[in-house]
Amino acid sequence: MSLLNKKTVDDINAKGKRVLVRCDFNVPLKDGVITDENRINAALPTIQKLINDGAKVILCSHLGKPKNGPEAKFSLAPVAKRLSEKLGKEVVFAADDTVVGDNARAAVAAMKDGDVVLLENTRFRPEETKNGEAFSKDLASLCDIYVNDAFGAAHRAHCSTVGVTAFVKEAAVGYLMGKELKYLGNAVENPARPFVTILGGAKVADKLNVIDNLLNKADTLIIGGGMAYTFLKAQGGKEGLSLVDDEKLEYCENMLDKAEILGKEIYLPVDSAIVSAFPDPIDAPVTVEYVDSKSIPDDKMGLDIGVKTQELFANVIKGAKTVIWNGPMGVFENPTLAKGTYAVAEALASLHGTGATTIIGGGDSAAAVQQLGFADKMTHISTGGGASLELFEGKVLPGIACLNDKD
Ligand code: AMP
């Protein structure tokens, strides 16, 4: 499956058609007020395009994790209101606990070209996450064409991301999803080289397949964060109280051997910022010392890369034409332990304007880049942490595989 050949909203004839758009409106809410509108803003281009084309635009999304069906605090009603304000036109909210019930059917039946309806939280139907047929058919019965613009949910085979497509003739990607596929797809299928990938974060066990797959694709792998210490121990290092996963030592040895056989470089920290105890709370003041990453005292733990490593990693990044970054270099939630993550973010930012592509794979690295003020210097910050990781693992995302290829 190529990620780069999917039918998009530009390839469909939406005039007068009922188009069901799976959006990612999973926004944070506090007392019914939306506290971060980024996901709503990100959905606007596709919605606006379909309105302009004269489609009947039916939107759906999940919000939070309701446990056993409808829960008022997870209603999408606040999103309908905000969306209406942003679009400058009415968004009819179909308040059905069954998502596709009498309200939704009546609202859709009354639609004129260019109208917008938002359905209730798809997870109000417990079958949603089980990809059940009845709800998939219900969703499909409302529309002629399906568009998926929710990259963050593309790694999940749910009714609203996968099941529905079996009962709809045409299924395409929206602009937000298209942008994700363009950048992430190009990076993993057709990268400009040198291609450097940077992996960090807490546990090596969470990213085993990512390391393996990216080692095949990239020219150079930089490993920082907590996961580096298992690699360093595998090389014979003394890692003190650092986050080491003894069960994965052999895996790390295999990866180091594999890199050698493939002629690829793996860069690991040469020095570390160490402390006596994990800060509690996480942003509490800490006093750090810097030591050789392979000689960490028994009563200390490495919680960030040191200054020499920052320079080493920045130098490797400097020559890159494609960079993918997933996972912070240290405990970036603490200002004293955010320096390594900052240095890597700065090195990526310095590629801005050189023609290199810099991609942040969602989750914590995206948060770090935003928090450190470098967001506008990156080529692409993925909206899907889990989905982008699965792509980096080389997996086929079910929510993309089920969409039509271009004719
Ligand atoms: P992940 O979700 O795997 O990307 O991990 C992100 C988390 O890893 C962040 O909360 C960091 O605080 C944590 N982290 C990064 N470096 C280390 C380290 N050296 N030791 C412990 N935790 C770390």
GROMACS .gro file of N, CA and C in nm, residues 18-72:
model
  165
   18ARG      N    1  -2.406   1.383   0.007
   18ARG     CA    2  -2.391   1.379   0.154
   18ARG      C    3  -2.253   1.320   0.184
   19VAL      N    4  -2.167   1.402   0.242
   19VAL     CA    5  -2.029   1.358   0.269
   19VAL      C    6  -2.008   1.345   0.419
   20LEU      N    7  -1.977   1.224   0.464
   20LEU     CA    8  -1.949   1.201   0.606
   20LEU      C    9  -1.799   1.220   0.628
   21VAL      N   10  -1.762   1.316   0.714
   21VAL     CA   11  -1.620   1.342   0.739
   21VAL      C   12  -1.586   1.297   0.880
   22ARG      N   13  -1.491   1.203   0.891
   22ARG     CA   14  -1.443   1.161   1.024
   22ARG      C   15  -1.333   1.261   1.062
   23CYS      N   16  -1.365   1.345   1.161
   23CYS     CA   17  -1.269   1.445   1.208
   23CYS      C   18  -1.206   1.397   1.338
   24ASP      N   19  -1.102   1.468   1.382
   24ASP     CA   20  -1.048   1.444   1.515
   24ASP      C   21  -1.083   1.565   1.601
   25PHE      N   22  -1.201   1.558   1.662
   25PHE     CA   23  -1.246   1.665   1.754
   25PHE      C   24  -1.225   1.624   1.899
   26ASN      N   25  -1.124   1.541   1.921
   26ASN     CA   26  -1.097   1.494   2.058
   26ASN      C   27  -1.022   1.604   2.133
   27VAL      N   28  -1.095   1.712   2.165
   27VAL     CA   29  -1.033   1.831   2.226
   27VAL      C   30  -1.041   1.823   2.379
   28PRO      N   31  -0.944   1.886   2.446
   28PRO     CA   32  -0.954   1.888   2.593
   28PRO      C   33  -1.066   1.982   2.639
   29LEU      N   34  -1.144   1.936   2.736
   29LEU     CA   35  -1.257   2.016   2.787
   29LEU      C   36  -1.242   2.034   2.938
   30LYS      N   37  -1.272   2.155   2.986
   30LYS     CA   38  -1.276   2.175   3.131
   30LYS      C   39  -1.409   2.243   3.162
   31ASP      N   40  -1.491   2.178   3.240
   31ASP     CA   41  -1.624   2.229   3.274
   31ASP      C   42  -1.701   2.270   3.149
   32GLY      N   43  -1.693   2.189   3.046
   32GLY     CA   44  -1.769   2.216   2.923
   32GLY      C   45  -1.706   2.321   2.832
   33VAL      N   46  -1.588   2.373   2.871
   33VAL     CA   47  -1.522   2.473   2.787
   33VAL      C   48  -1.400   2.410   2.719
   34ILE      N   49  -1.386   2.435   2.589
   34ILE     CA   50  -1.273   2.378   2.515
   34ILE      C   51  -1.147   2.455   2.550
   35THR      N   52  -1.044   2.385   2.600
   35THR     CA   53  -0.924   2.457   2.645
   35THR      C   54  -0.813   2.461   2.540
   36ASP      N   55  -0.825   2.384   2.434
   36ASP     CA   56  -0.727   2.390   2.325
   36ASP      C   57  -0.802   2.362   2.196
   37GLU      N   58  -0.803   2.461   2.104
   37GLU     CA   59  -0.887   2.450   1.984
   37GLU      C   60  -0.810   2.404   1.861
   38ASN      N   61  -0.684   2.365   1.881
   38ASN     CA   62  -0.600   2.330   1.766
   38ASN      C   63  -0.665   2.227   1.675
   39ARG      N   64  -0.727   2.127   1.736
   39ARG     CA   65  -0.784   2.019   1.653
   39ARG      C   66  -0.904   2.068   1.571
   40ILE      N   67  -0.978   2.162   1.626
   40ILE     CA   68  -1.091   2.219   1.550
   40ILE      C   69  -1.034   2.301   1.434
   41ASN      N   70  -0.935   2.383   1.463
   41ASN     CA   71  -0.874   2.465   1.358
   41ASN      C   72  -0.818   2.377   1.246
   42ALA      N   73  -0.756   2.266   1.286
   42ALA     CA   74  -0.691   2.179   1.187
   42ALA      C   75  -0.793   2.112   1.095
   43ALA      N   76  -0.917   2.101   1.141
   43ALA     CA   77  -1.020   2.035   1.060
   43ALA      C   78  -1.087   2.131   0.961
   44LEU      N   79  -1.068   2.261   0.982
   44LEU     CA   80  -1.144   2.360   0.904
   44LEU      C   81  -1.121   2.355   0.753
   45PRO      N   82  -0.995   2.339   0.705
   45PRO     CA   83  -0.977   2.344   0.558
   45PRO      C   84  -1.062   2.242   0.483
   46THR      N   85  -1.068   2.119   0.533
   46THR     CA   86  -1.148   2.016   0.464
   46THR      C   87  -1.297   2.051   0.469
   47ILE      N   88  -1.342   2.094   0.587
   47ILE     CA   89  -1.485   2.127   0.602
   47ILE      C   90  -1.521   2.244   0.510
   48GLN      N   91  -1.437   2.345   0.511
   48GLN     CA   92  -1.463   2.464   0.429
   48GLN      C   93  -1.466   2.430   0.281
   49LYS      N   94  -1.372   2.345   0.240
   49LYS     CA   95  -1.365   2.305   0.098
   49LYS      C   96  -1.496   2.235   0.057
   50LEU      N   97  -1.546   2.146   0.146
   50LEU     CA   98  -1.667   2.072   0.112
   50LEU      C   99  -1.790   2.163   0.112
   51ILE      N  100  -1.791   2.261   0.202
   51ILE     CA  101  -1.901   2.360   0.202
   51ILE      C  102  -1.897   2.437   0.069
   52ASN      N  103  -1.778   2.483   0.033
   52ASN     CA  104  -1.764   2.560  -0.093
   52ASN      C  105  -1.805   2.477  -0.214
   53ASP      N  106  -1.780   2.347  -0.208
   53ASP     CA  107  -1.815   2.259  -0.320
   53ASP      C  108  -1.966   2.232  -0.326
   54GLY      N  109  -2.040   2.274  -0.224
   54GLY     CA  110  -2.184   2.249  -0.222
   54GLY      C  111  -2.221   2.111  -0.174
   55ALA      N  112  -2.134   2.052  -0.090
   55ALA     CA  113  -2.168   1.921  -0.032
   55ALA      C  114  -2.259   1.941   0.088
   56LYS      N  115  -2.325   1.834   0.129
   56LYS     CA  116  -2.395   1.831   0.258
   56LYS      C  117  -2.295   1.766   0.353
   57VAL      N  118  -2.242   1.846   0.445
   57VAL     CA  119  -2.126   1.803   0.522
   57VAL      C  120  -2.168   1.749   0.658
   58ILE      N  121  -2.150   1.619   0.676
   58ILE     CA  122  -2.188   1.552   0.802
   58ILE      C  123  -2.059   1.515   0.874
   59LEU      N  124  -2.042   1.570   0.994
   59LEU     CA  125  -1.916   1.549   1.065
   59LEU      C  126  -1.934   1.448   1.178
   60CYS      N  127  -1.830   1.368   1.204
   60CYS     CA  128  -1.834   1.280   1.320
   60CYS      C  129  -1.695   1.270   1.380
   61SER      N  130  -1.691   1.234   1.508
   61SER     CA  131  -1.563   1.223   1.579
   61SER      C  132  -1.587   1.150   1.711
   62HIS      N  133  -1.477   1.102   1.770
   62HIS     CA  134  -1.489   1.057   1.909
   62HIS      C  135  -1.440   1.171   1.997
   63LEU      N  136  -1.473   1.163   2.125
   63LEU     CA  137  -1.422   1.260   2.223
   63LEU      C  138  -1.403   1.186   2.355
   64GLY      N  139  -1.279   1.181   2.402
   64GLY     CA  140  -1.250   1.116   2.530
   64GLY      C  141  -1.280   0.966   2.526
   65LYS      N  142  -1.295   0.911   2.644
   65LYS     CA  143  -1.316   0.766   2.652
   65LYS      C  144  -1.438   0.733   2.737
   66PRO      N  145  -1.559   0.761   2.685
   66PRO     CA  146  -1.677   0.720   2.761
   66PRO      C  147  -1.675   0.568   2.780
   67LYS      N  148  -1.713   0.524   2.900
   67LYS     CA  149  -1.694   0.380   2.929
   67LYS      C  150  -1.805   0.291   2.875
   68ASN      N  151  -1.929   0.317   2.921
   68ASN     CA  152  -2.037   0.228   2.877
   68ASN      C  153  -2.147   0.306   2.808
   69GLY      N  154  -2.114   0.369   2.697
   69GLY     CA  155  -2.217   0.445   2.626
   69GLY      C  156  -2.216   0.592   2.663
   70PRO      N  157  -2.331   0.658   2.643
   70PRO     CA  158  -2.336   0.804   2.654
   70PRO      C  159  -2.300   0.858   2.792
   71GLU      N  160  -2.222   0.965   2.794
   71GLU     CA  161  -2.190   1.038   2.918
   71GLU      C  162  -2.188   1.186   2.881
   72ALA      N  163  -2.272   1.263   2.950
   72ALA     CA  164  -2.290   1.404   2.911
   72ALA      C  165  -2.158   1.479   2.901
   0.00000   0.00000   0.00000
